């Protein structure tokens, strides 16, 4: 019968990283689900880009997919910190429950909920049920001016728009590359990872990108406006793309 695994823990504890080590296996059907943000999920997009053989399940299709799984399937359900551990949905099916927790966290609802505990990143867990906000936005089709994007990411992670514990996103650049950016408060630096997907060198990218920020007192409108100010106009994007096409005329690229 299918193996169902639900994974939860604080923001930034390493849930997706823990899951990703198993998604490399292509021997049996694998499914990845990350409900709670609708279709706007950086993790759904990144898993889809990194592991194209994994079936990434949109939230709207979740129940239908679970009702018709192959016998050898494994389903990884990433249950965000902001979702109710007592949800009836989790009780309906025989999930193996894994909590990815900071090493110094001795007691929590995750301890009582889980069948197994995995030691994750040394992040701060929400105190006394005081959960941080989650702000997210799709960025499909937007291409960023690199210096402006860099400044924005440093401002957001540095607390210019509220106390940020986690920030991640997928951003398109004018040379056709797309990057995954990951910041976790308490861990060193900010991780930039180029996605192994074709370079988009003509027109606006027709693929998923987006940004998520977790924190307290977030100035959401200011973040959104600064994001918008960091994007390229059609004319500027066309000029960049013409430049890169002339530099790499034989390089494989895709277009809208």
Coordinates of N, CA and C in Angstrom, one line a residue, residues 17-120:
X17 N 14.3 20.3 3.1 CA 15.7 19.7 2.9 C 15.6 18.2 3.3
X18 N 14.9 17.9 4.4 CA 14.8 16.5 4.8 C 14.1 15.7 3.8
X19 N 13.0 16.2 3.3 CA 12.2 15.5 2.2 C 13.0 15.3 1.0
X20 N 13.8 16.3 0.6 CA 14.5 16.3 -0.7 C 15.5 15.2 -0.8
X21 N 16.0 14.7 0.3 CA 17.0 13.6 0.2 C 16.3 12.3 -0.4
X22 N 15.1 12.2 -0.1 CA 14.3 11.0 -0.6 C 13.8 11.2 -2.0
X23 N 13.6 12.4 -2.4 CA 13.0 12.6 -3.8 C 14.0 12.3 -4.9
X24 N 15.2 12.1 -4.6 CA 16.2 11.7 -5.6 C 16.0 10.3 -6.1
X25 N 15.3 9.5 -5.4 CA 15.0 8.1 -5.8 C 13.9 8.1 -6.8
X26 N 14.2 7.5 -8.0 CA 13.3 7.5 -9.1 C 12.7 6.0 -9.3
X27 N 13.0 5.1 -8.3 CA 12.6 3.7 -8.5 C 11.1 3.5 -8.3
X28 N 10.5 4.3 -7.5 CA 9.0 4.2 -7.2 C 8.3 5.5 -7.4
X29 N 7.0 5.6 -7.6 CA 6.3 6.9 -7.8 C 6.4 7.7 -6.5
X30 N 6.7 8.9 -6.6 CA 6.8 9.8 -5.5 C 5.9 11.1 -5.7
X31 N 5.3 11.5 -4.6 CA 4.4 12.7 -4.6 C 4.9 13.7 -3.6
X32 N 4.7 14.9 -3.9 CA 5.1 16.0 -2.9 C 3.9 16.9 -2.8
X33 N 3.5 17.2 -1.6 CA 2.3 18.1 -1.3 C 2.7 19.1 -0.3
X34 N 2.4 20.4 -0.5 CA 2.6 21.4 0.5 C 1.5 22.4 0.6
X35 N 0.4 22.0 1.3 CA -0.8 22.8 1.4 C -0.7 24.0 2.2
X36 N -1.6 24.9 2.1 CA -1.7 26.1 3.0 C -1.5 27.4 2.3
X37 N -0.9 27.4 1.1 CA -0.6 28.6 0.4 C -1.3 28.6 -1.0
X38 N -2.2 27.7 -1.2 CA -2.8 27.6 -2.5 C -1.8 27.2 -3.6
X39 N -1.9 27.9 -4.7 CA -1.0 27.7 -5.8 C 0.3 28.5 -5.6
X40 N 0.3 29.4 -4.6 CA 1.5 30.3 -4.4 C 2.4 29.6 -3.4
X41 N 3.3 28.7 -3.8 CA 4.2 28.0 -2.9 C 5.5 27.9 -3.6
X42 N 6.5 28.5 -3.0 CA 7.9 28.5 -3.5 C 8.4 27.0 -3.5
X43 N 8.0 26.3 -2.4 CA 8.5 24.9 -2.2 C 7.9 24.0 -3.3
X44 N 6.6 24.2 -3.7 CA 6.1 23.4 -4.7 C 6.8 23.6 -6.0
X45 N 7.1 24.9 -6.3 CA 7.8 25.2 -7.6 C 9.2 24.7 -7.6
X46 N 9.9 24.8 -6.5 CA 11.3 24.4 -6.5 C 11.4 22.9 -6.6
X47 N 10.5 22.2 -5.9 CA 10.6 20.7 -6.0 C 10.3 20.3 -7.4
X48 N 9.3 20.9 -8.0 CA 9.0 20.6 -9.4 C 10.2 20.8 -10.4
X49 N 10.9 21.9 -10.1 CA 12.1 22.2 -11.0 C 13.3 21.2 -10.7
X50 N 13.5 20.9 -9.4 CA 14.6 20.0 -9.0 C 14.4 18.6 -9.3
X51 N 13.2 18.1 -9.2 CA 12.9 16.7 -9.3 C 11.7 16.5 -10.3
X52 N 11.9 16.7 -11.6 CA 10.8 16.7 -12.5 C 10.1 15.3 -12.6
X53 N 10.7 14.3 -12.0 CA 10.0 13.0 -12.0 C 9.0 12.8 -10.8
X54 N 9.1 13.7 -9.9 CA 8.2 13.7 -8.7 C 6.9 14.4 -9.1
X55 N 5.8 13.8 -8.7 CA 4.5 14.4 -9.0 C 4.1 15.5 -7.9
X56 N 4.2 16.7 -8.3 CA 3.9 17.8 -7.4 C 2.4 18.1 -7.4
X57 N 1.8 17.9 -6.3 CA 0.3 17.9 -6.3 C -0.2 19.3 -5.8
X58 N -1.0 20.0 -6.7 CA -1.6 21.2 -6.3 C -2.6 21.0 -5.2
X59 N -2.8 21.9 -4.3 CA -3.7 21.7 -3.1 C -5.1 21.4 -3.6
X60 N -5.6 22.0 -4.7 CA -6.9 21.8 -5.1 C -7.1 20.3 -5.6
X61 N -6.1 19.6 -5.9 CA -6.2 18.2 -6.4 C -5.8 17.2 -5.4
X62 N -5.5 17.6 -4.2 CA -4.9 16.8 -3.2 C -5.8 15.5 -2.8
X63 N -7.0 15.8 -2.5 CA -7.9 14.7 -2.1 C -8.1 13.7 -3.2
X64 N -8.3 14.2 -4.5 CA -8.5 13.3 -5.6 C -7.2 12.4 -5.9
X65 N -6.0 13.0 -5.7 CA -4.8 12.3 -6.0 C -4.6 11.2 -4.9
X66 N -4.9 11.6 -3.6 CA -4.7 10.6 -2.5 C -5.7 9.4 -2.6
X67 N -6.8 9.6 -3.3 CA -7.8 8.6 -3.4 C -7.5 7.6 -4.5
X68 N -6.4 7.9 -5.3 CA -6.1 7.0 -6.5 C -4.6 6.8 -6.6
X69 N -3.9 6.5 -5.5 CA -2.5 6.3 -5.6 C -2.0 4.9 -6.0
X70 N -0.9 4.8 -6.7 CA -0.4 3.5 -7.0 C 0.1 2.8 -5.7
X71 N 0.2 1.5 -5.8 CA 0.5 0.7 -4.5 C 1.9 1.1 -4.0
X72 N 2.8 1.4 -4.9 CA 4.2 1.6 -4.5 C 4.5 3.1 -4.2
X73 N 3.5 3.9 -4.2 CA 3.7 5.3 -4.1 C 4.2 5.7 -2.7
X74 N 5.0 6.8 -2.6 CA 5.3 7.5 -1.4 C 4.8 8.9 -1.5
X75 N 4.1 9.4 -0.5 CA 3.6 10.8 -0.5 C 4.2 11.5 0.6
X76 N 4.9 12.6 0.3 CA 5.5 13.5 1.3 C 4.6 14.7 1.5
X77 N 4.0 14.9 2.6 CA 3.1 16.0 2.9 C 3.8 17.0 3.8
X78 N 4.2 18.1 3.3 CA 4.9 19.1 4.1 C 3.8 20.0 4.8
X79 N 3.7 19.8 6.1 CA 2.6 20.5 6.8 C 3.2 21.7 7.5
X80 N 2.9 22.8 7.0 CA 3.6 24.1 7.5 C 3.3 24.4 8.9
X81 N 4.2 25.2 9.5 CA 4.1 25.5 11.0 C 2.8 26.2 11.3
X82 N 2.2 26.9 10.3 CA 1.0 27.7 10.5 C -0.2 26.8 10.4
X83 N -0.1 25.6 10.1 CA -1.3 24.7 9.9 C -1.6 23.9 11.2
X84 N -2.8 23.6 11.4 CA -3.3 22.9 12.7 C -2.9 21.5 12.7
X85 N -2.1 21.1 13.7 CA -1.7 19.7 13.8 C -2.8 18.8 14.1
X86 N -3.9 19.3 14.6 CA -5.1 18.5 15.0 C -6.1 18.5 13.8
X87 N -5.7 18.9 12.7 CA -6.6 18.9 11.5 C -7.3 17.6 11.3
X88 N -8.6 17.5 11.0 CA -9.2 16.2 10.7 C -8.6 15.6 9.4
X89 N -8.1 16.4 8.5 CA -7.5 15.9 7.3 C -6.3 14.9 7.7
X90 N -5.5 15.3 8.7 CA -4.4 14.4 9.0 C -4.9 13.1 9.7
X91 N -6.1 13.2 10.3 CA -6.6 12.0 11.0 C -7.3 11.0 10.1
X92 N -7.6 11.5 8.9 CA -8.4 10.7 8.0 C -7.6 9.5 7.4
X93 N -6.2 9.7 7.3 CA -5.4 8.7 6.6 C -4.2 8.3 7.5
X94 N -3.6 7.1 7.3 CA -2.6 6.6 8.2 C -1.2 7.3 7.9
X95 N -1.1 8.5 8.2 CA 0.2 9.2 8.0 C 1.2 8.8 9.0
X96 N 2.4 8.5 8.5 CA 3.6 8.5 9.5 C 4.0 9.9 9.7
X97 N 4.1 10.3 11.0 CA 4.3 11.7 11.4 C 5.7 11.9 11.8
X98 N 6.4 12.8 11.0 CA 7.8 13.2 11.3 C 7.9 14.6 11.7
X99 N 8.5 15.0 12.8 CA 8.7 16.3 13.2 C 10.2 16.7 13.0
X100 N 10.5 17.7 12.2 CA 11.9 18.2 12.0 C 12.0 19.4 13.0
X101 N 12.8 19.2 14.0 CA 12.8 20.2 15.1 C 14.2 20.7 15.4
X102 N 14.3 22.0 15.9 CA 15.6 22.5 16.4 C 16.2 21.6 17.5
X103 N 17.5 21.5 17.6 CA 18.1 20.6 18.6 C 17.8 21.1 20.0
X104 N 17.6 22.3 20.3 CA 17.4 22.8 21.6 C 15.9 22.9 22.0
X105 N 15.0 22.5 21.2 CA 13.6 22.5 21.5 C 13.3 21.2 22.2
X106 N 13.0 21.3 23.5 CA 12.8 20.1 24.4 C 11.3 19.7 24.4
X107 N 10.4 20.6 24.3 CA 9.0 20.2 24.4 C 8.2 21.1 23.5
X108 N 7.2 20.6 22.8 CA 6.3 21.3 21.9 C 5.2 20.5 21.5
X109 N 4.2 21.1 20.8 CA 3.1 20.3 20.2 C 3.6 19.3 19.2
X110 N 4.7 19.7 18.5 CA 5.3 18.8 17.5 C 5.8 17.5 18.2
X111 N 6.3 17.6 19.4 CA 6.8 16.4 20.1 C 5.6 15.4 20.3
X112 N 4.5 16.0 20.8 CA 3.4 15.2 21.1 C 2.7 14.6 19.9
X113 N 2.8 15.3 18.8 CA 2.1 14.9 17.5 C 2.9 13.9 16.7
X114 N 4.2 13.8 16.8 CA 5.0 13.1 15.9 C 5.2 11.6 16.3
X115 N 5.5 10.8 15.3 CA 5.9 9.4 15.6 C 7.4 9.3 15.6
X116 N 8.1 10.3 15.0 CA 9.5 10.3 14.8 C 10.0 11.7 14.8
X117 N 11.1 12.0 15.5 CA 11.7 13.3 15.5 C 13.1 13.3 14.8
X118 N 13.2 14.3 13.9 CA 14.5 14.4 13.2 C 15.1 15.8 13.6
X119 N 16.4 15.8 13.9 CA 17.0 17.0 14.4 C 17.3 17.9 13.1
X120 N 16.8 19.1 13.2 CA 16.9 20.1 12.1 C 17.8 21.3 12.4

